[in-house]
PDB file of C-alpha atoms in Angstrom:
ATOM      1  CA  MET A   1      -0.439   0.560   0.140  1.00 66.00           C
ATOM      2  CA  VAL A   2       1.253   2.910  -0.826  1.00 81.00           C
ATOM      3  CA  LYS A   3      -0.210   6.435   0.788  1.00 87.00           C
ATOM      4  CA  VAL A   4      -0.863   9.518  -1.735  1.00 88.00           C
ATOM      5  CA  ILE A   5      -2.458  12.273  -0.572  1.00 89.00           C
ATOM      6  CA  ALA A   6      -6.385  12.553  -1.632  1.00 88.00           C
ATOM      7  CA  SER A   7      -5.792  15.135  -4.525  1.00 87.00           C
ATOM      8  CA  SER A   8      -3.627  12.877  -7.064  1.00 87.00           C
ATOM      9  CA  LEU A   9      -6.913  10.751  -6.814  1.00 87.00           C
ATOM     10  CA  ARG A  10      -8.341  10.092  -9.938  1.00 83.00           C
ATOM     11  CA  LYS A  11     -10.861   8.069 -11.597  1.00 81.00           C
ATOM     12  CA  GLY A  12      -9.593   3.849 -12.130  1.00 76.00           C
ATOM     13  CA  ASN A  13      -6.798   4.283  -9.577  1.00 81.00           C
ATOM     14  CA  VAL A  14      -7.832   1.645  -6.778  1.00 84.00           C
ATOM     15  CA  VAL A  15      -7.643   2.671  -2.842  1.00 87.00           C
ATOM     16  CA  ASP A  16      -7.926   0.785   0.890  1.00 86.00           C
ATOM     17  CA  LYS A  17     -10.225   2.102   2.706  1.00 86.00           C
ATOM     18  CA  ASP A  18     -10.686   0.197   5.517  1.00 84.00           C
ATOM     19  CA  GLY A  19      -9.123  -3.081   4.592  1.00 83.00           C
ATOM     20  CA  LYS A  20     -11.105  -2.960   1.435  1.00 86.00           C
ATOM     21  CA  LEU A  21     -10.166  -2.373  -1.707  1.00 86.00           C
ATOM     22  CA  TYR A  22     -12.593   0.307  -3.836  1.00 88.00           C
ATOM     23  CA  VAL A  23     -11.998   2.244  -6.783  1.00 85.00           C
ATOM     24  CA  ILE A  24     -13.007   5.531  -7.752  1.00 87.00           C
ATOM     25  CA  LEU A  25     -15.484   5.662 -10.286  1.00 86.00           C
ATOM     26  CA  PHE A  26     -15.545   9.757 -10.310  1.00 87.00           C
ATOM     27  CA  ALA A  27     -12.495  12.329  -8.379  1.00 88.00           C
ATOM     28  CA  GLU A  28     -13.483  15.708  -8.344  1.00 90.00           C
ATOM     29  CA  ASN A  29     -11.460  18.766  -6.162  1.00 90.00           C
ATOM     30  CA  ILE A  30     -13.470  21.701  -5.289  1.00 90.00           C
ATOM     31  CA  HIS A  31     -11.788  24.812  -4.202  1.00 90.00           C
ATOM     32  CA  PRO A  32     -15.145  26.574  -2.426  1.00 87.00           C
ATOM     33  CA  GLY A  33     -14.019  29.670  -1.174  1.00 87.00           C
ATOM     34  CA  LYS A  34     -14.365  30.271   2.181  1.00 87.00           C
ATOM     35  CA  GLY A  35     -13.270  26.662   4.086  1.00 87.00           C
ATOM     36  CA  THR A  36     -11.285  24.386   3.146  1.00 88.00           C
ATOM     37  CA  PRO A  37     -10.357  22.813  -0.452  1.00 91.00           C
ATOM     38  CA  VAL A  38     -11.807  19.639  -0.537  1.00 91.00           C
ATOM     39  CA  THR A  39     -11.228  15.671  -2.725  1.00 91.00           C
ATOM     40  CA  GLN A  40     -15.257  14.611  -3.662  1.00 92.00           C
ATOM     41  CA  LEU A  41     -15.185  10.917  -4.077  1.00 91.00           C
ATOM     42  CA  ASP A  42     -17.469   8.530  -5.543  1.00 92.00           C
ATOM     43  CA  MET A  43     -16.579   4.254  -5.062  1.00 90.00           C
ATOM     44  CA  ARG A  44     -17.895   1.488  -5.262  1.00 86.00           C
ATOM     45  CA  ARG A  45     -16.266  -1.456  -3.229  1.00 86.00           C
ATOM     46  CA  ILE A  46     -14.466  -4.615  -5.669  1.00 81.00           C
ATOM     47  CA  ALA A  47     -15.690  -6.914  -2.712  1.00 78.00           C
ATOM     48  CA  ASP A  48     -19.588  -6.762  -3.176  1.00 81.00           C
ATOM     49  CA  GLY A  49     -20.461  -3.177  -5.489  1.00 78.00           C
ATOM     50  CA  VAL A  50     -22.322  -0.751  -3.834  1.00 86.00           C
ATOM     51  CA  LYS A  51     -21.524   2.018  -4.274  1.00 89.00           C
ATOM     52  CA  VAL A  52     -20.441   5.077  -1.809  1.00 91.00           C
ATOM     53  CA  SER A  53     -19.569   8.623  -1.529  1.00 92.00           C
ATOM     54  CA  GLU A  54     -17.145  10.156  -0.047  1.00 90.00           C
ATOM     55  CA  ARG A  55     -15.168  14.020   0.911  1.00 91.00           C
ATOM     56  CA  TYR A  56     -11.410  14.103   2.267  1.00 90.00           C
ATOM     57  CA  ARG A  57      -9.810  17.395   2.494  1.00 89.00           C
ATOM     58  CA  THR A  58      -6.988  17.778  -0.488  1.00 86.00           C
ATOM     59  CA  THR A  59      -3.122  16.785   1.357  1.00 88.00           C
ATOM     60  CA  GLU A  60      -5.704  14.588   3.295  1.00 89.00           C
ATOM     61  CA  GLN A  61      -3.202  11.119   2.882  1.00 89.00           C
ATOM     62  CA  VAL A  62      -5.187   8.341   1.659  1.00 89.00           C
ATOM     63  CA  GLU A  63      -4.339   4.596   1.112  1.00 88.00           C
ATOM     64  CA  ARG A  64      -3.507   3.542  -2.052  1.00 84.00           C
ATOM     65  CA  ALA A  65      -3.707   0.097  -3.442  1.00 82.00           C
ATOM     66  CA  TYR A  66      -1.211  -1.926  -5.678  1.00 79.00           C
ATOM     67  CA  VAL A  67      -2.649  -2.222  -8.275  1.00 79.00           C
ATOM     68  CA  GLU A  68      -1.011  -3.805 -11.401  1.00 83.00           C
ATOM     69  CA  GLU A  69      -2.045  -1.981 -14.988  1.00 84.00           C
ATOM     70  CA  ARG A  70      -0.930  -3.259 -18.515  1.00 88.00           C
ATOM     71  CA  GLU A  71      -2.624  -2.252 -21.620  1.00 92.00           C
ATOM     72  CA  HIS A  72      -4.834  -5.052 -23.504  1.00 93.00           C
ATOM     73  CA  THR A  73      -6.638  -5.519 -26.646  1.00 94.00           C
ATOM     74  CA  PHE A  74     -10.426  -5.689 -27.108  1.00 92.00           C
ATOM     75  CA  LEU A  75     -11.144  -8.821 -28.333  1.00 93.00           C
ATOM     76  CA  TYR A  76     -14.909  -8.868 -27.969  1.00 92.00           C
ATOM     77  CA  HIS A  77     -18.948  -9.318 -25.850  1.00 91.00           C
ATOM     78  CA  ASP A  78     -20.101 -12.417 -24.408  1.00 91.00           C
ATOM     79  CA  ALA A  79     -22.012 -13.444 -21.679  1.00 89.00           C
ATOM     80  CA  GLU A  80     -18.878 -13.808 -19.234  1.00 87.00           C
ATOM     81  CA  GLY A  81     -18.101 -10.611 -20.278  1.00 89.00           C
ATOM     82  CA  PHE A  82     -15.590  -7.945 -22.010  1.00 91.00           C
ATOM     83  CA  HIS A  83     -12.842  -9.761 -23.377  1.00 93.00           C
ATOM     84  CA  PHE A  84      -9.452  -8.063 -23.343  1.00 92.00           C
ATOM     85  CA  MET A  85      -5.940  -9.350 -24.020  1.00 92.00           C
ATOM     86  CA  ASN A  86      -2.263  -8.955 -22.958  1.00 90.00           C
ATOM     87  CA  PRO A  87      -0.757  -8.644 -26.407  1.00 91.00           C
ATOM     88  CA  GLU A  88       2.971  -9.301 -24.396  1.00 90.00           C
ATOM     89  CA  SER A  89       1.128 -12.780 -22.988  1.00 90.00           C
ATOM     90  CA  TYR A  90      -1.388 -13.460 -24.496  1.00 89.00           C
ATOM     91  CA  ASP A  91      -2.674 -13.821 -22.088  1.00 88.00           C
ATOM     92  CA  GLN A  92      -6.248 -13.458 -21.775  1.00 89.00           C
ATOM     93  CA  VAL A  93      -8.488 -11.460 -19.022  1.00 88.00           C
ATOM     94  CA  ALA A  94     -13.052 -11.922 -18.882  1.00 88.00           C
ATOM     95  CA  VAL A  95     -14.024  -8.987 -17.292  1.00 88.00           C
ATOM     96  CA  PRO A  96     -17.284  -8.536 -15.739  1.00 85.00           C
ATOM     97  CA  GLU A  97     -19.981  -6.193 -16.434  1.00 85.00           C
ATOM     98  CA  SER A  98     -20.041  -5.003 -13.966  1.00 80.00           C
ATOM     99  CA  VAL A  99     -16.513  -3.731 -13.610  1.00 81.00           C
ATOM    100  CA  VAL A 100     -17.073  -2.426 -17.505  1.00 84.00           C
ATOM    101  CA  GLY A 101     -19.676  -0.386 -16.224  1.00 80.00           C
ATOM    102  CA  ASP A 102     -21.096   3.131 -19.182  1.00 82.00           C
ATOM    103  CA  MET A 103     -18.653   2.397 -20.617  1.00 85.00           C
ATOM    104  CA  ALA A 104     -18.885  -0.194 -22.402  1.00 88.00           C
ATOM    105  CA  PRO A 105     -20.341   1.174 -25.586  1.00 89.00           C
ATOM    106  CA  TYR A 106     -16.811   3.139 -26.362  1.00 89.00           C
ATOM    107  CA  LEU A 107     -15.541  -0.719 -26.527  1.00 89.00           C
ATOM    108  CA  SER A 108     -15.008  -1.946 -30.022  1.00 87.00           C
ATOM    109  CA  GLU A 109     -12.730  -4.424 -31.467  1.00 89.00           C
ATOM    110  CA  GLY A 110      -9.608  -4.259 -31.118  1.00 90.00           C
ATOM    111  CA  MET A 111      -8.659  -1.217 -28.304  1.00 90.00           C
ATOM    112  CA  ALA A 112      -6.481  -0.299 -26.840  1.00 92.00           C
ATOM    113  CA  VAL A 113      -7.195  -0.277 -22.895  1.00 92.00           C
ATOM    114  CA  GLN A 114      -5.149  -0.135 -19.462  1.00 89.00           C
ATOM    115  CA  VAL A 115      -6.546  -3.062 -17.647  1.00 88.00           C
ATOM    116  CA  SER A 116      -6.083  -2.849 -13.560  1.00 83.00           C
ATOM    117  CA  GLN A 117      -5.854  -5.967 -11.308  1.00 83.00           C
ATOM    118  CA  HIS A 118      -5.398  -7.099  -7.401  1.00 78.00           C
ATOM    119  CA  ASN A 119      -4.360 -10.524  -6.918  1.00 77.00           C
ATOM    120  CA  GLY A 120      -5.552 -11.257 -10.937  1.00 77.00           C
ATOM    121  CA  ILE A 121      -9.109 -10.500 -10.439  1.00 79.00           C
ATOM    122  CA  ALA A 122      -9.232  -7.197 -13.079  1.00 82.00           C
ATOM    123  CA  ILE A 123     -11.294  -4.237 -11.133  1.00 79.00           C
ATOM    124  CA  SER A 124     -10.953  -1.353 -13.675  1.00 79.00           C
ATOM    125  CA  LEU A 125     -10.642   0.522 -17.226  1.00 83.00           C
ATOM    126  CA  VAL A 126      -9.204   2.965 -18.667  1.00 84.00           C
ATOM    127  CA  LEU A 127     -10.171   3.834 -22.200  1.00 87.00           C
ATOM    128  CA  PRO A 128      -8.366   5.934 -24.103  1.00 89.00           C
ATOM    129  CA  GLN A 129      -9.778   9.604 -24.393  1.00 88.00           C
ATOM    130  CA  ARG A 130     -10.589   9.628 -28.025  1.00 90.00           C
ATOM    131  CA  ALA A 131     -12.356   7.130 -29.483  1.00 89.00           C
ATOM    132  CA  THR A 132     -13.714   8.278 -33.246  1.00 90.00           C
ATOM    133  CA  PHE A 133     -17.338   6.836 -34.950  1.00 91.00           C
ATOM    134  CA  GLU A 134     -19.854   7.057 -37.432  1.00 91.00           C
ATOM    135  CA  VAL A 135     -23.110   8.904 -37.138  1.00 91.00           C
ATOM    136  CA  VAL A 136     -26.467   6.569 -38.010  1.00 91.00           C
ATOM    137  CA  ASP A 137     -28.600   9.073 -37.479  1.00 89.00           C
ATOM    138  CA  THR A 138     -28.999  12.705 -36.937  1.00 86.00           C
ATOM    139  CA  GLU A 139     -31.568  15.739 -38.463  1.00 81.00           C
ATOM    140  CA  PRO A 140     -30.693  16.531 -42.112  1.00 77.00           C
ATOM    141  CA  VAL A 141     -28.809  20.700 -42.869  1.00 68.00           C
ATOM    142  CA  THR A 142     -30.921  23.095 -42.261  1.00 66.00           C
ATOM    143  CA  LYS A 143     -30.077  26.336 -44.162  1.00 66.00           C
ATOM    144  CA  GLY A 144     -29.164  29.313 -42.932  1.00 63.00           C
ATOM    145  CA  GLN A 145     -28.656  28.211 -39.605  1.00 60.00           C
ATOM    146  CA  THR A 146     -25.217  29.309 -38.430  1.00 58.00           C
ATOM    147  CA  ALA A 147     -21.955  26.607 -38.115  1.00 53.00           C
ATOM    148  CA  SER A 148     -20.664  28.942 -34.369  1.00 58.00           C
ATOM    149  CA  SER A 149     -22.933  28.576 -31.876  1.00 66.00           C
ATOM    150  CA  SER A 150     -25.675  25.573 -33.061  1.00 78.00           C
ATOM    151  CA  TYR A 151     -25.949  21.285 -32.928  1.00 84.00           C
ATOM    152  CA  LYS A 152     -27.704  18.386 -33.641  1.00 86.00           C
ATOM    153  CA  PRO A 153     -28.713  15.881 -31.837  1.00 88.00           C
ATOM    154  CA  ALA A 154     -26.977  12.750 -33.973  1.00 90.00           C
ATOM    155  CA  THR A 155     -27.100   9.264 -33.055  1.00 91.00           C
ATOM    156  CA  LEU A 156     -23.519   6.890 -33.060  1.00 90.00           C
ATOM    157  CA  SER A 157     -23.156   3.738 -34.366  1.00 90.00           C
ATOM    158  CA  ASN A 158     -22.954   2.409 -31.104  1.00 88.00           C
ATOM    159  CA  GLY A 159     -25.831   3.404 -30.589  1.00 87.00           C
ATOM    160  CA  VAL A 160     -24.976   6.537 -28.794  1.00 88.00           C
ATOM    161  CA  ARG A 161     -26.323   9.924 -28.242  1.00 90.00           C
ATOM    162  CA  THR A 162     -24.644  13.476 -28.796  1.00 90.00           C
ATOM    163  CA  THR A 163     -24.727  16.549 -30.399  1.00 90.00           C
ATOM    164  CA  VAL A 164     -23.169  17.474 -33.218  1.00 88.00           C
ATOM    165  CA  PRO A 165     -21.858  20.439 -35.463  1.00 86.00           C
ATOM    166  CA  PRO A 166     -25.267  21.648 -38.578  1.00 84.00           C
ATOM    167  CA  HIS A 167     -22.910  20.369 -41.336  1.00 83.00           C
ATOM    168  CA  ILE A 168     -21.724  17.077 -40.033  1.00 85.00           C
ATOM    169  CA  SER A 169     -24.820  14.014 -41.737  1.00 86.00           C
ATOM    170  CA  ALA A 170     -24.825  10.738 -41.423  1.00 87.00           C
ATOM    171  CA  GLY A 171     -22.333   8.442 -42.534  1.00 89.00           C
ATOM    172  CA  THR A 172     -19.898  10.773 -41.694  1.00 90.00           C
ATOM    173  CA  ARG A 173     -16.339   9.679 -39.090  1.00 91.00           C
ATOM    174  CA  VAL A 174     -16.586  11.738 -36.403  1.00 91.00           C
ATOM    175  CA  VAL A 175     -13.779  11.703 -32.810  1.00 91.00           C
ATOM    176  CA  VAL A 176     -15.588  12.005 -28.853  1.00 91.00           C
ATOM    177  CA  MET A 177     -15.033  12.065 -25.401  1.00 89.00           C
ATOM    178  CA  THR A 178     -14.743   8.712 -23.948  1.00 85.00           C
ATOM    179  CA  ALA A 179     -16.235  10.596 -20.492  1.00 82.00           C
ATOM    180  CA  ASP A 180     -18.848  11.684 -21.805  1.00 82.00           C
ATOM    181  CA  GLY A 181     -19.603  11.554 -25.536  1.00 84.00           C
ATOM    182  CA  ALA A 182     -18.863  15.082 -25.564  1.00 88.00           C
ATOM    183  CA  TYR A 183     -18.027  15.840 -29.545  1.00 89.00           C
ATOM    184  CA  VAL A 184     -14.321  15.981 -30.265  1.00 90.00           C
ATOM    185  CA  GLU A 185     -14.188  17.278 -34.491  1.00 89.00           C
ATOM    186  CA  ARG A 186     -14.443  14.467 -38.003  1.00 88.00           C
ATOM    187  CA  ALA A 187     -12.711  12.042 -38.761  1.00 87.00           C
ATOM    188  CA  LYS A 188      -9.198  12.532 -39.989  1.00 85.00           C
ATOM    189  CA  ASP A 189      -9.002   9.073 -41.561  1.00 74.00           C
TER     190      ASP A 189
END
């Protein structure tokens, strides 16, 4: 176990609290105008999936669990869960749906992700910040609509709904943020 300050914790890190392991789902540093800055953590207990929220002073020491983080390649999804392969050793790991959670739509075959394992059990994964998908459905372009601030709803090939600029039409490949599905840019390929 390694002690780190609370403000350095990020999504996907694993902490040890009272002898139980928790994976961080959301971490935010809050700096109020008055008072002590705090770090708000939303965590999921690995043993049973219970979600908890904790608030620490940003300088408070928190025990970070030793976790083996390795790059893996996403292969496929079936009844057992999501299957990943270590490109160095060709070992395969099945990650349960409860660990993947809301990141599942952003996984695509061959995508490189960081899989964190504790004692040989997959406990969390970190996707690349951006992913490319095709727009399968969106409203047609409206003549005279300014492109500066207006966005229109669109559905991506992974089923996620997002908003895109007016010049994007169905069939266009776009880059989105994997954290929230927000449009970044038109794909260069």
